[in-house]
Amino acid sequence: MFKYILKRLLICIPVLITVVLIIFWMLNVLPGNPIEQMMGEKLKPDVVERLTEKWGLNDPWIVRFGRYIRDVFLHGDFGDSYKKNRPVIDLISESFPNTVKLAVSAALVAWLVGIPAGIVSAVKKNTIFDRLCMGFALCGISMPVFWAAMLLQFIFGYKLNLLPISGYTTWKHMILPAIVLGWSSSGSIARLTRSNLLEAMRNDYIRTARAKGLNEGGVIYKHALKNSMMPVVTTMAIQFAGLLSGATITETVFGIGGIGRLTVNALQTRDIPLLQGSIIFSTALIMIGNLVADIMYSFLDPRVRV
C-alpha cells in the first residue's frame, strides 16, 4: 500500500506540471497587460513600465513558466498577488478554512440525505417512497445551484427571516449554503446508491443469504449494501475534494470568503499569480481525493489490494 501511494503521488507531479503549463499559457497569451487592466483609469505609463519590469512580464512566457515551476516545486513560492500585493500562499491559507467549513457541512448534508434516500428507494422500489426520493434527487441534480441559493435566500432569509443570507461568521450562516450544495450532491449519491443496490440484490449470494433464513434487513445491510458502495464511495470522495477546491457559485452568492470566491476575484482582476495558485491548489485537492477513494476501495473490497 505504501508503494502504491508513493507511486500515485509521484504520478501527480507531471500532471500538476501539465496543468500549470496549460493555465500559464492560456493566461499569458490573452491580449493586454494585466497591470493596465488593474489600474484602469489611473493608468500611468511610468508605473506600468516599472511594475512590468519588476514582475518580469517583459520576458517570454516560456521563461516565466520555467521560473514559476522552479519557485513552486522547489521553494513552495506561488508568487505575490498583483492586486493585493501579498503572497499568494497567505491568501489561500486565509480563505481555505471557510471553504473547509462549507465543504464539511455540505458533505454531511449530502451523505446523511443521499445514502438513506437511495437505500429507501431501492428497498421500496416502484412505490410512493421511491418516487418521492428520486423526485427529490432529480430536483437537486437539475436545479442550478445559483437558483436554489437565491430561492432559499428569498424564502428563509427575506420572507421568513429565519436565517442570514450572506457572510460566514456563525453556525447559522452555514445552514443555507450547506443545504444548497448538499442538495445538489445528495441527488447524485441517492441515484447511484439506488442503482447499485438494486443491481447487487439481483446476485446469487443475496438469494443464498435469504435461503439461509437471514432477515431482509441483514441481507441488505450485511451483504448487498457493502458490495454496492464502492462506486458511491468514489463519488463521495471526488465530490468532497471538489467542494474543498472551492464552490465558486455558492461562495459568491452567499458572500463567503473561500477558495472559489478568491478564484473568481482573481479572474475578474486578471491577477495571474493568485489565479494560478488557486487553480493549482484546487487541482492538487482533486487528485488527493481520487487517491483517497482508491485507498478506501481496498478496505471495502480486499480483492482490490491483490
GROMACS .gro file of C-alpha atoms in nm:
model
  306
    1MET     CA    1   0.000   0.000   0.000
    2PHE     CA    2   0.283   0.241   0.084
    3LYS     CA    3   0.449   0.176  -0.253
    4TYR     CA    4   0.117   0.229  -0.429
    5ILE     CA    5   0.055   0.562  -0.252
    6LEU     CA    6   0.410   0.678  -0.326
    7LYS     CA    7   0.371   0.582  -0.692
    8ARG     CA    8   0.044   0.772  -0.720
    9LEU     CA    9   0.196   1.080  -0.556
   10LEU     CA   10   0.488   1.073  -0.799
   11ILE     CA   11   0.246   1.048  -1.092
   12CYS     CA   12   0.071   1.361  -0.961
   13ILE     CA   13   0.384   1.572  -1.022
   14PRO     CA   14   0.383   1.559  -1.406
   15VAL     CA   15   0.004   1.602  -1.402
   16LEU     CA   16   0.038   1.919  -1.196
   17ILE     CA   17   0.314   2.050  -1.422
   18THR     CA   18   0.094   1.988  -1.727
   19VAL     CA   19  -0.198   2.169  -1.564
   20VAL     CA   20   0.028   2.462  -1.472
   21LEU     CA   21   0.162   2.474  -1.829
   22ILE     CA   22  -0.185   2.488  -1.983
   23ILE     CA   23  -0.310   2.751  -1.738
   24PHE     CA   24   0.007   2.957  -1.765
   25TRP     CA   25  -0.003   2.955  -2.144
   26MET     CA   26  -0.375   3.041  -2.161
   27LEU     CA   27  -0.342   3.332  -1.919
   28ASN     CA   28  -0.033   3.474  -2.081
   29VAL     CA   29  -0.147   3.462  -2.444
   30LEU     CA   30  -0.451   3.678  -2.372
   31PRO     CA   31  -0.415   4.027  -2.518
   32GLY     CA   32  -0.347   4.322  -2.292
   33ASN     CA   33  -0.132   4.390  -1.992
   34PRO     CA   34  -0.271   4.272  -1.655
   35ILE     CA   35  -0.122   4.578  -1.487
   36GLU     CA   36  -0.309   4.810  -1.725
   37GLN     CA   37  -0.633   4.624  -1.652
   38MET     CA   38  -0.575   4.654  -1.277
   39MET     CA   39  -0.501   5.023  -1.278
   40GLY     CA   40  -0.784   5.121  -1.513
   41GLU     CA   41  -0.830   5.498  -1.537
   42LYS     CA   42  -0.536   5.560  -1.304
   43LEU     CA   43  -0.301   5.435  -1.572
   44LYS     CA   44   0.043   5.594  -1.564
   45PRO     CA   45   0.292   5.475  -1.826
   46ASP     CA   46   0.594   5.503  -1.596
   47VAL     CA   47   0.424   5.300  -1.321
   48VAL     CA   48   0.315   5.035  -1.571
   49GLU     CA   49   0.666   5.011  -1.710
   50ARG     CA   50   0.820   4.983  -1.362
   51LEU     CA   51   0.577   4.712  -1.245
   52THR     CA   52   0.610   4.522  -1.572
   53GLU     CA   53   0.986   4.513  -1.523
   54LYS     CA   54   0.954   4.422  -1.154
   55TRP     CA   55   0.727   4.124  -1.218
   56GLY     CA   56   0.919   4.008  -1.526
   57LEU     CA   57   0.625   4.045  -1.763
   58ASN     CA   58   0.862   4.157  -2.041
   59ASP     CA   59   1.025   3.813  -2.051
   60PRO     CA   60   0.900   3.544  -2.294
   61TRP     CA   61   0.621   3.334  -2.142
   62ILE     CA   62   0.830   3.014  -2.157
   63VAL     CA   63   1.099   3.181  -1.945
   64ARG     CA   64   0.840   3.296  -1.693
   65PHE     CA   65   0.693   2.946  -1.689
   66GLY     CA   66   1.029   2.787  -1.608
   67ARG     CA   67   1.087   3.040  -1.333
   68TYR     CA   68   0.739   2.977  -1.193
   69ILE     CA   69   0.784   2.597  -1.191
   70ARG     CA   70   1.117   2.637  -1.011
   71ASP     CA   71   0.968   2.863  -0.745
   72VAL     CA   72   0.658   2.649  -0.688
   73PHE     CA   73   0.809   2.300  -0.680
   74LEU     CA   74   1.147   2.379  -0.527
   75HIS     CA   75   1.064   2.665  -0.289
   76GLY     CA   76   0.687   2.644  -0.245
   77ASP     CA   77   0.659   3.005  -0.359
   78PHE     CA   78   0.346   3.087  -0.562
   79GLY     CA   79   0.447   3.450  -0.603
   80ASP     CA   80   0.272   3.766  -0.488
   81SER     CA   81  -0.074   3.883  -0.583
   82TYR     CA   82  -0.070   4.174  -0.827
   83LYS     CA   83  -0.383   4.326  -0.677
   84LYS     CA   84  -0.332   4.268  -0.304
   85ASN     CA   85   0.049   4.279  -0.305
   86ARG     CA   86   0.062   3.981  -0.068
   87PRO     CA   87   0.198   3.626  -0.103
   88VAL     CA   88  -0.050   3.401  -0.281
   89ILE     CA   89   0.003   3.120  -0.030
   90ASP     CA   90  -0.108   3.353   0.253
   91LEU     CA   91  -0.428   3.448   0.070
   92ILE     CA   92  -0.509   3.082   0.003
   93SER     CA   93  -0.437   2.990   0.366
   94GLU     CA   94  -0.678   3.258   0.487
   95SER     CA   95  -0.957   3.152   0.251
   96PHE     CA   96  -0.924   2.775   0.281
   97PRO     CA   97  -1.070   2.738   0.636
   98ASN     CA   98  -1.400   2.891   0.521
   99THR     CA   99  -1.409   2.651   0.227
  100VAL     CA  100  -1.337   2.357   0.460
  101LYS     CA  101  -1.631   2.453   0.685
  102LEU     CA  102  -1.859   2.480   0.384
  103ALA     CA  103  -1.734   2.152   0.232
  104VAL     CA  104  -1.775   1.954   0.554
  105SER     CA  105  -2.123   2.095   0.617
  106ALA     CA  106  -2.238   2.027   0.260
  107ALA     CA  107  -2.085   1.678   0.258
  108LEU     CA  108  -2.266   1.584   0.580
  109VAL     CA  109  -2.596   1.702   0.431
  110ALA     CA  110  -2.530   1.512   0.107
  111TRP     CA  111  -2.429   1.188   0.277
  112LEU     CA  112  -2.692   1.189   0.552
  113VAL     CA  113  -2.965   1.257   0.296
  114GLY     CA  114  -2.839   1.086  -0.020
  115ILE     CA  115  -2.743   0.743   0.113
  116PRO     CA  116  -3.064   0.679   0.317
  117ALA     CA  117  -3.275   0.811   0.028
  118GLY     CA  118  -3.101   0.572  -0.213
  119ILE     CA  119  -3.147   0.277   0.023
  120VAL     CA  120  -3.517   0.352   0.079
  121SER     CA  121  -3.572   0.390  -0.296
  122ALA     CA  122  -3.409   0.056  -0.367
  123VAL     CA  123  -3.590  -0.133  -0.089
  124LYS     CA  124  -3.926   0.031  -0.172
  125LYS     CA  125  -3.881   0.009  -0.548
  126ASN     CA  126  -4.169   0.147  -0.758
  127THR     CA  127  -4.358   0.272  -0.450
  128ILE     CA  128  -4.455   0.624  -0.349
  129PHE     CA  129  -4.140   0.641  -0.132
  130ASP     CA  130  -3.923   0.555  -0.432
  131ARG     CA  131  -4.085   0.823  -0.646
  132LEU     CA  132  -4.061   1.089  -0.374
  133CYS     CA  133  -3.692   1.018  -0.306
  134MET     CA  134  -3.597   1.006  -0.673
  135GLY     CA  135  -3.800   1.319  -0.744
  136PHE     CA  136  -3.614   1.498  -0.467
  137ALA     CA  137  -3.283   1.371  -0.608
  138LEU     CA  138  -3.374   1.479  -0.961
  139CYS     CA  139  -3.461   1.830  -0.842
  140GLY     CA  140  -3.125   1.854  -0.664
  141ILE     CA  141  -2.933   1.747  -0.972
  142SER     CA  142  -3.133   1.953  -1.222
  143MET     CA  143  -3.181   2.282  -1.038
  144PRO     CA  144  -2.893   2.529  -1.096
  145VAL     CA  145  -2.701   2.599  -0.778
  146PHE     CA  146  -2.737   2.977  -0.805
  147TRP     CA  147  -3.115   2.945  -0.848
  148ALA     CA  148  -3.150   2.713  -0.547
  149ALA     CA  149  -2.934   2.952  -0.343
  150MET     CA  150  -3.139   3.259  -0.430
  151LEU     CA  151  -3.464   3.069  -0.376
  152LEU     CA  152  -3.363   2.963  -0.024
  153GLN     CA  153  -3.232   3.312   0.049
  154PHE     CA  154  -3.566   3.460  -0.054
  155ILE     CA  155  -3.776   3.214   0.146
  156PHE     CA  156  -3.576   3.161   0.466
  157GLY     CA  157  -3.381   3.485   0.475
  158TYR     CA  158  -3.610   3.752   0.331
  159LYS     CA  159  -3.966   3.625   0.379
  160LEU     CA  160  -3.936   3.419   0.700
  161ASN     CA  161  -3.628   3.600   0.838
  162LEU     CA  162  -3.505   3.277   0.996
  163LEU     CA  163  -3.151   3.255   0.861
  164PRO     CA  164  -2.881   3.501   0.744
  165ILE     CA  165  -2.837   3.519   0.369
  166SER     CA  166  -2.473   3.627   0.343
  167GLY     CA  167  -2.147   3.612   0.533
  168TYR     CA  168  -1.991   3.321   0.717
  169THR     CA  169  -1.930   3.408   1.083
  170THR     CA  170  -2.168   3.188   1.288
  171TRP     CA  171  -2.309   2.838   1.254
  172LYS     CA  172  -2.638   2.985   1.126
  173HIS     CA  173  -2.454   3.124   0.825
  174MET     CA  174  -2.355   2.767   0.729
  175ILE     CA  175  -2.708   2.627   0.706
  176LEU     CA  176  -2.830   2.767   0.373
  177PRO     CA  177  -2.501   2.719   0.180
  178ALA     CA  178  -2.470   2.364   0.317
  179ILE     CA  179  -2.826   2.279   0.212
  180VAL     CA  180  -2.775   2.425  -0.137
  181LEU     CA  181  -2.454   2.232  -0.203
  182GLY     CA  182  -2.566   1.923  -0.012
  183TRP     CA  183  -2.892   1.900  -0.205
  184SER     CA  184  -2.708   1.903  -0.535
  185SER     CA  185  -2.458   1.637  -0.422
  186SER     CA  186  -2.714   1.419  -0.242
  187GLY     CA  187  -2.912   1.375  -0.562
  188SER     CA  188  -2.620   1.205  -0.737
  189ILE     CA  189  -2.543   0.992  -0.431
  190ALA     CA  190  -2.906   0.883  -0.391
  191ARG     CA  191  -2.945   0.777  -0.753
  192LEU     CA  192  -2.612   0.595  -0.757
  193THR     CA  193  -2.685   0.418  -0.427
  194ARG     CA  194  -3.025   0.306  -0.554
  195SER     CA  195  -2.899   0.170  -0.887
  196ASN     CA  196  -2.603  -0.014  -0.735
  197LEU     CA  197  -2.807  -0.160  -0.451
  198LEU     CA  198  -3.074  -0.287  -0.692
  199GLU     CA  199  -2.803  -0.449  -0.905
  200ALA     CA  200  -2.638  -0.610  -0.601
  201MET     CA  201  -2.972  -0.752  -0.481
  202ARG     CA  202  -3.005  -0.949  -0.805
  203ASN     CA  203  -2.688  -1.152  -0.740
  204ASP     CA  204  -2.678  -1.516  -0.635
  205TYR     CA  205  -2.524  -1.454  -0.293
  206ILE     CA  206  -2.828  -1.245  -0.199
  207ARG     CA  207  -3.063  -1.531  -0.285
  208THR     CA  208  -2.836  -1.766  -0.089
  209ALA     CA  209  -2.848  -1.538   0.218
  210ARG     CA  210  -3.226  -1.527   0.200
  211ALA     CA  211  -3.243  -1.906   0.158
  212LYS     CA  212  -3.040  -1.946   0.478
  213GLY     CA  213  -3.310  -1.758   0.667
  214LEU     CA  214  -3.135  -1.424   0.713
  215ASN     CA  215  -3.387  -1.143   0.762
  216GLU     CA  216  -3.426  -0.881   0.491
  217GLY     CA  217  -3.252  -0.610   0.693
  218GLY     CA  218  -2.947  -0.831   0.740
  219VAL     CA  219  -2.944  -0.922   0.371
  220ILE     CA  220  -2.946  -0.555   0.270
  221TYR     CA  221  -2.703  -0.409   0.522
  222LYS     CA  222  -2.458  -0.700   0.568
  223HIS     CA  223  -2.438  -0.820   0.208
  224ALA     CA  224  -2.597  -0.602  -0.062
  225LEU     CA  225  -2.510  -0.256   0.072
  226LYS     CA  226  -2.144  -0.327   0.140
  227ASN     CA  227  -2.090  -0.467  -0.208
  228SER     CA  228  -2.271  -0.180  -0.377
  229MET     CA  229  -2.092   0.108  -0.203
  230MET     CA  230  -1.767   0.119  -0.399
  231PRO     CA  231  -1.890   0.348  -0.680
  232VAL     CA  232  -2.072   0.556  -0.419
  233VAL     CA  233  -1.751   0.597  -0.217
  234THR     CA  234  -1.569   0.716  -0.528
  235THR     CA  235  -1.838   0.973  -0.598
  236MET     CA  236  -1.838   1.090  -0.236
  237ALA     CA  237  -1.460   1.132  -0.227
  238ILE     CA  238  -1.446   1.321  -0.557
  239GLN     CA  239  -1.740   1.541  -0.458
  240PHE     CA  240  -1.576   1.628  -0.127
  241ALA     CA  241  -1.246   1.708  -0.299
  242GLY     CA  242  -1.437   1.928  -0.543
  243LEU     CA  243  -1.604   2.109  -0.253
  244LEU     CA  244  -1.267   2.164  -0.088
  245SER     CA  245  -1.135   2.314  -0.411
  246GLY     CA  246  -1.399   2.584  -0.389
  247ALA     CA  247  -1.773   2.600  -0.453
  248THR     CA  248  -1.743   2.907  -0.671
  249ILE     CA  249  -2.110   2.992  -0.731
  250THR     CA  250  -2.224   2.922  -0.375
  251GLU     CA  251  -1.941   3.119  -0.218
  252THR     CA  252  -2.013   3.412  -0.449
  253VAL     CA  253  -2.390   3.415  -0.389
  254PHE     CA  254  -2.359   3.385  -0.011
  255GLY     CA  255  -2.059   3.617   0.019
  256ILE     CA  256  -1.828   3.351   0.164
  257GLY     CA  257  -1.458   3.434   0.151
  258GLY     CA  258  -1.341   3.093   0.035
  259ILE     CA  259  -1.121   2.949  -0.239
  260GLY     CA  260  -1.395   2.971  -0.503
  261ARG     CA  261  -1.464   3.338  -0.444
  262LEU     CA  262  -1.092   3.408  -0.431
  263THR     CA  263  -1.053   3.247  -0.773
  264VAL     CA  264  -1.339   3.448  -0.922
  265ASN     CA  265  -1.195   3.774  -0.790
  266ALA     CA  266  -0.853   3.684  -0.930
  267LEU     CA  267  -1.008   3.610  -1.269
  268GLN     CA  268  -1.203   3.937  -1.275
  269THR     CA  269  -0.894   4.145  -1.193
  270ARG     CA  270  -0.664   3.927  -1.404
  271ASP     CA  271  -0.445   3.864  -1.102
  272ILE     CA  272  -0.241   3.592  -1.272
  273PRO     CA  273  -0.028   3.469  -0.974
  274LEU     CA  274  -0.334   3.440  -0.749
  275LEU     CA  275  -0.541   3.270  -1.019
  276GLN     CA  276  -0.264   3.022  -1.098
  277GLY     CA  277  -0.207   2.943  -0.731
  278SER     CA  278  -0.579   2.887  -0.668
  279ILE     CA  279  -0.616   2.653  -0.966
  280ILE     CA  280  -0.304   2.453  -0.876
  281PHE     CA  281  -0.428   2.418  -0.520
  282SER     CA  282  -0.772   2.300  -0.641
  283THR     CA  283  -0.617   2.052  -0.883
  284ALA     CA  284  -0.399   1.904  -0.608
  285LEU     CA  285  -0.703   1.859  -0.383
  286ILE     CA  286  -0.897   1.675  -0.655
  287MET     CA  287  -0.604   1.440  -0.719
  288ILE     CA  288  -0.575   1.371  -0.346
  289GLY     CA  289  -0.948   1.299  -0.337
  290ASN     CA  290  -0.909   1.039  -0.612
  291LEU     CA  291  -0.620   0.880  -0.422
  292VAL     CA  292  -0.823   0.864  -0.100
  293ALA     CA  293  -1.109   0.698  -0.291
  294ASP     CA  294  -0.874   0.432  -0.427
  295ILE     CA  295  -0.734   0.365  -0.079
  296MET     CA  296  -1.085   0.330   0.064
  297TYR     CA  297  -1.159   0.079  -0.211
  298SER     CA  298  -0.906  -0.160  -0.061
  299PHE     CA  299  -1.083  -0.155   0.274
  300LEU     CA  300  -1.428  -0.208   0.126
  301ASP     CA  301  -1.313  -0.486  -0.109
  302PRO     CA  302  -0.996  -0.680  -0.008
  303ARG     CA  303  -0.968  -0.812  -0.366
  304VAL     CA  304  -0.859  -0.467  -0.478
  305ARG     CA  305  -0.543  -0.498  -0.264
  306VAL     CA  306  -0.439  -0.802  -0.462
   0.00000   0.00000   0.00000
